[in-house]
Coordinates of C-alpha atoms in Angstrom, one line a residue:
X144 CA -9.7 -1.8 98.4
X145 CA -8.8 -4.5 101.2
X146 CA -10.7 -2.1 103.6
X147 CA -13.7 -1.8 101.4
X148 CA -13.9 -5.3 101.0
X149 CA -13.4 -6.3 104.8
X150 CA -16.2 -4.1 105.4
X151 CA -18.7 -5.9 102.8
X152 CA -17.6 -9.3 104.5
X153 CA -18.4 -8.2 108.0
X154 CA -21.5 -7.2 106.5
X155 CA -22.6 -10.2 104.6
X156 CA -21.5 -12.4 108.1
X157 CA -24.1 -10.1 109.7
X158 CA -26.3 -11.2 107.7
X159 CA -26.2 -14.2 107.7
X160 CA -25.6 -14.4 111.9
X161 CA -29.0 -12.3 111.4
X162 CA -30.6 -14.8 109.4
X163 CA -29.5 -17.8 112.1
X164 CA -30.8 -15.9 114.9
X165 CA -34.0 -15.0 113.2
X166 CA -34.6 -18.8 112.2
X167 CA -33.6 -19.9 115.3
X168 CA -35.8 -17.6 116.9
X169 CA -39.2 -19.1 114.6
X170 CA -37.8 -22.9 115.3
X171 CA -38.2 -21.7 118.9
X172 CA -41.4 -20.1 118.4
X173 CA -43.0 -22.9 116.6
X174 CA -41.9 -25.3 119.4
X175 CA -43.4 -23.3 122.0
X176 CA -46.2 -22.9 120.2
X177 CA -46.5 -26.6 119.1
X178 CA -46.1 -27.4 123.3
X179 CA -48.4 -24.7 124.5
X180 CA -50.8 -26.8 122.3
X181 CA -50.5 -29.7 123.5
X182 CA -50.7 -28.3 126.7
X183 CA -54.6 -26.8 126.3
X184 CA -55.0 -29.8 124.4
X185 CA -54.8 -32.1 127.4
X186 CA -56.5 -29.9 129.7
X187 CA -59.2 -30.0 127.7
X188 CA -59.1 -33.4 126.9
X189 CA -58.8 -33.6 130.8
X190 CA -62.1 -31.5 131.4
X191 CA -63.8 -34.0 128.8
X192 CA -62.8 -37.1 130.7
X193 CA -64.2 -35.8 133.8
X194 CA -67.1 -34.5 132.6
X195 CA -67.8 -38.1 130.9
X196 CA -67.0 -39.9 134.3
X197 CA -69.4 -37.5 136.1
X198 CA -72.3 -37.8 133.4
X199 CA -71.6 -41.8 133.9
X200 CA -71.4 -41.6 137.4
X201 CA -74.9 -39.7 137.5
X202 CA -76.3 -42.2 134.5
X203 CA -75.2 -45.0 137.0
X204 CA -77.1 -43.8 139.9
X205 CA -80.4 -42.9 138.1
X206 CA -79.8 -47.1 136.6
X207 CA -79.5 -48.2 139.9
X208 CA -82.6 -45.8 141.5
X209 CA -84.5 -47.4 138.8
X210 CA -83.5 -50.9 139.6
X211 CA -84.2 -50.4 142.7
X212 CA -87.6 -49.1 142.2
X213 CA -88.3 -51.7 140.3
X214 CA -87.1 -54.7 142.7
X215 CA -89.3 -53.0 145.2
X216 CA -92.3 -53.1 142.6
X217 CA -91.6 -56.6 142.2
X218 CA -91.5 -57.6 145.8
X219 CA -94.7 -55.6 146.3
X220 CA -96.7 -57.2 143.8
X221 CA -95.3 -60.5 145.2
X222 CA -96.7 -59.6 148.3
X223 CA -100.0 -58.6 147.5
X224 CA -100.3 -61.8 145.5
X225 CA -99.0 -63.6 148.6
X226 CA -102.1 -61.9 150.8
X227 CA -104.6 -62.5 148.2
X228 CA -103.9 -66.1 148.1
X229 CA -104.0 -66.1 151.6
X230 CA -106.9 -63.9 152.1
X231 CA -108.7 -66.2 149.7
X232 CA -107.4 -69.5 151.9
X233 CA -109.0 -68.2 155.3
X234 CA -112.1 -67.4 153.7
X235 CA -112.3 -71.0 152.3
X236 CA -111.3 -72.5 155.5
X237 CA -113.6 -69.7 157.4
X238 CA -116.8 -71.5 155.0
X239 CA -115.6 -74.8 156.1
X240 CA -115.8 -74.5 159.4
X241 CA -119.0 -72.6 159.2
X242 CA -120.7 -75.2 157.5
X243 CA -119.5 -77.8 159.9
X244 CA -120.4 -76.0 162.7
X245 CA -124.2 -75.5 161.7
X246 CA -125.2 -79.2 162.3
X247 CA -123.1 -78.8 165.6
X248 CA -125.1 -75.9 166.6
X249 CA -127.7 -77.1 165.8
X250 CA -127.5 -80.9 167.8
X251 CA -126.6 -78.4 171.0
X252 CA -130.0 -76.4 170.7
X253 CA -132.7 -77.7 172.4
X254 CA -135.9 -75.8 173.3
X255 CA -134.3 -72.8 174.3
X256 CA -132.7 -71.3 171.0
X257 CA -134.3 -68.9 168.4
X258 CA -133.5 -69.0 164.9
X259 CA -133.2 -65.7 162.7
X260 CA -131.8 -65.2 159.4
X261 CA -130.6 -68.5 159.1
X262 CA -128.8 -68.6 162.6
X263 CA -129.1 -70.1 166.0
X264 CA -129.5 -67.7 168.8
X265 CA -129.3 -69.1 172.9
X266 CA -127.9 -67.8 176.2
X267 CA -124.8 -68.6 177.3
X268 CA -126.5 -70.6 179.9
X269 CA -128.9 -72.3 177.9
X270 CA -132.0 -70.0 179.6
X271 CA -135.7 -70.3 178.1
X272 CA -136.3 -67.1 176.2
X273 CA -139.5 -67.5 177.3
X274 CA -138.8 -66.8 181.2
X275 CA -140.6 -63.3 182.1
X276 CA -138.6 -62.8 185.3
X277 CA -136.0 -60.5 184.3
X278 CA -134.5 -60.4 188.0
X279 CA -132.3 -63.1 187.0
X280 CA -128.9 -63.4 185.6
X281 CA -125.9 -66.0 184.6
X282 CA -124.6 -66.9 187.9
X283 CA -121.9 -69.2 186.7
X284 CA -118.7 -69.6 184.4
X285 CA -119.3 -71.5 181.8
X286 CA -117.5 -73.1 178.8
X287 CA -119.2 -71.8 175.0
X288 CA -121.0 -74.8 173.5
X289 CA -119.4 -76.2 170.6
X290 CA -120.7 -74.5 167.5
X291 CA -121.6 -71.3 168.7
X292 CA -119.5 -68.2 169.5
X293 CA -120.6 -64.4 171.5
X294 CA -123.1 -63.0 169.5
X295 CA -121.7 -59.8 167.2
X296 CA -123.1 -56.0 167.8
X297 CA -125.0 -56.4 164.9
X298 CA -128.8 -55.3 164.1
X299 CA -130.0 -59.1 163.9
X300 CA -128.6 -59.7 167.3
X301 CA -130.4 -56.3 168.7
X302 CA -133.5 -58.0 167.3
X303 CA -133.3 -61.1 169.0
X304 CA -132.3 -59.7 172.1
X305 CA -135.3 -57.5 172.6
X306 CA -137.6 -60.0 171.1
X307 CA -138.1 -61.8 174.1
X308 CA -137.2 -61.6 177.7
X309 CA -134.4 -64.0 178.0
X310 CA -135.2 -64.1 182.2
X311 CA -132.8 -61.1 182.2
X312 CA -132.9 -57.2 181.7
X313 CA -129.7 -57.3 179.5
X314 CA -127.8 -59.4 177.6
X315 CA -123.8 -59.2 176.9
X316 CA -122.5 -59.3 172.7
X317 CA -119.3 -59.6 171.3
X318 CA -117.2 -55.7 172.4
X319 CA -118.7 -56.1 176.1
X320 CA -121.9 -54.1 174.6
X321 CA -124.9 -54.9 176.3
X322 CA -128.4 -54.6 175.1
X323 CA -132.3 -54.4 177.0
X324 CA -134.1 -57.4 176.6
X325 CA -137.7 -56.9 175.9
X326 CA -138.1 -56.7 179.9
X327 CA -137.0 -52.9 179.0
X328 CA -134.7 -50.8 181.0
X329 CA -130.8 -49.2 180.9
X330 CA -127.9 -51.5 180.3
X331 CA -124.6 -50.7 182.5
X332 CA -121.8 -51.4 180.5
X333 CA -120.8 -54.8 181.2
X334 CA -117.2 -56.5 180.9
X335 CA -117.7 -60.5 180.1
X336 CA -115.3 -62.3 182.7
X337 CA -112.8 -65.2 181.5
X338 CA -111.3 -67.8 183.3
X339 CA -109.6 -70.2 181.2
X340 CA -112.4 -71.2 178.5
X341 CA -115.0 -70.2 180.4
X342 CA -117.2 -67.0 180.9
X343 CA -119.6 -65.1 183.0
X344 CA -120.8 -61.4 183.2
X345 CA -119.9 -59.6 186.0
X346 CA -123.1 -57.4 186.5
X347 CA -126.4 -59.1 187.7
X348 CA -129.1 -59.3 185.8
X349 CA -127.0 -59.6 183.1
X350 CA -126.4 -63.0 180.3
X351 CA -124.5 -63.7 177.6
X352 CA -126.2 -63.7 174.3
X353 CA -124.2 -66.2 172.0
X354 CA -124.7 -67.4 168.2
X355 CA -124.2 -70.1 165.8
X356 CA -120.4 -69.8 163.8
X357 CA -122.0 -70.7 161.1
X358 CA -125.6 -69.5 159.2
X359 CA -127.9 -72.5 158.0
X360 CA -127.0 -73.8 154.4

């Protein structure tokens, strides 16, 4: 009887020891479990946070690009608006003076300039247009008369040019081009000489065709 009943308590302690074990082995389990989820947890949580700073990182750049862009917009537009005023300034300045030149101009002509379109064509030498001996030229430098300025390459300076002789075979416009007086023949090209304020061409028979800054108003 004692022996039987030793043998049932062994048994029932191995059960029980069992039981302990088993349990302790689940309160391990779930701990592991409950850390290896924490763990993935954070590494996601970790991914997620980078991928935020790098979305805000890029959102930042493209806000900045933008600002920039627009900044630069801004000072453009300033800038044009800057020119425009001053483009507008010179050309009000620009009439001024023309229309005060005109009467200056025109107190410097005396019976040697033409008139066409509304402007005041001479020699840089003062030379009757009239003179039909083109074997002559500006020998002289000489200062421009107030009011007038070189003559542009323009079609109404052609005209005036070859509308008379001028005592020359070619006369000088602004660009050193040169053009045949109605004396005929072929124009070299010229260079118009400086020294200081005054000018001179450097071919003979050559003179300077000059107009009036401003037109008649």
């Amino acid at each position: 009887s004692l022996t039987h009943l030793g043998a049932e308590l062994d048994k029932k302690a191995s059960a029980e020891d069992l039981q302990k074990q088993r349990t302790a082995i689940d309160t391990s389990l779930t701990h592991l479990g409950a850390e290896l989820d924490k763990k993935v947890s954070a590494e996601d949580l970790q991914k997620q946070r980078t991928a935020i700073d790098n979305s805000l990182t890029l959102l930042g750049a493209e806000l900045d690009k933008k600002a920039s862009a627009e900044d630069l917009q801004d000072q453009r537009t300033a800038i044009d608006n800057s020119l425009t005023h001053l483009r507008k300034e010179i050309a009000t300045v620009k009439k001024e003076a023309e229309v005060g030149a005109w009467p200056v101009a025109q107190q410097g002509c005396k019976a040697n300039c033409v008139s066409y379109k509304g402007y005041l064509y001479r020699t840089l030498d003062d030379h009757d247009p009239g003179d039909t001996d083109a074997n002559q030229c500006q020998q002289d430098f000489l200062q421009l008369p107030a009011g007038f300025e070189v003559a542009p390459d323009d079609a109404e300076s052609k005209h005036v040019i070859a509308a008379h002789v001028w005592g020359t075979y070619c006369l000088i416009v602004a660009g050193n081009k040169a053009y045949a007086s109605s004396a005929g023949g072929y124009c070299l090209t010229p260079h118009l000489m400086q020294q200081g304020d005054k000018y001179s061409p450097d071919l003979c028979p050559d003179r300077v065709m000059l107009r009036s800054i401003g037109s008649q108003p």
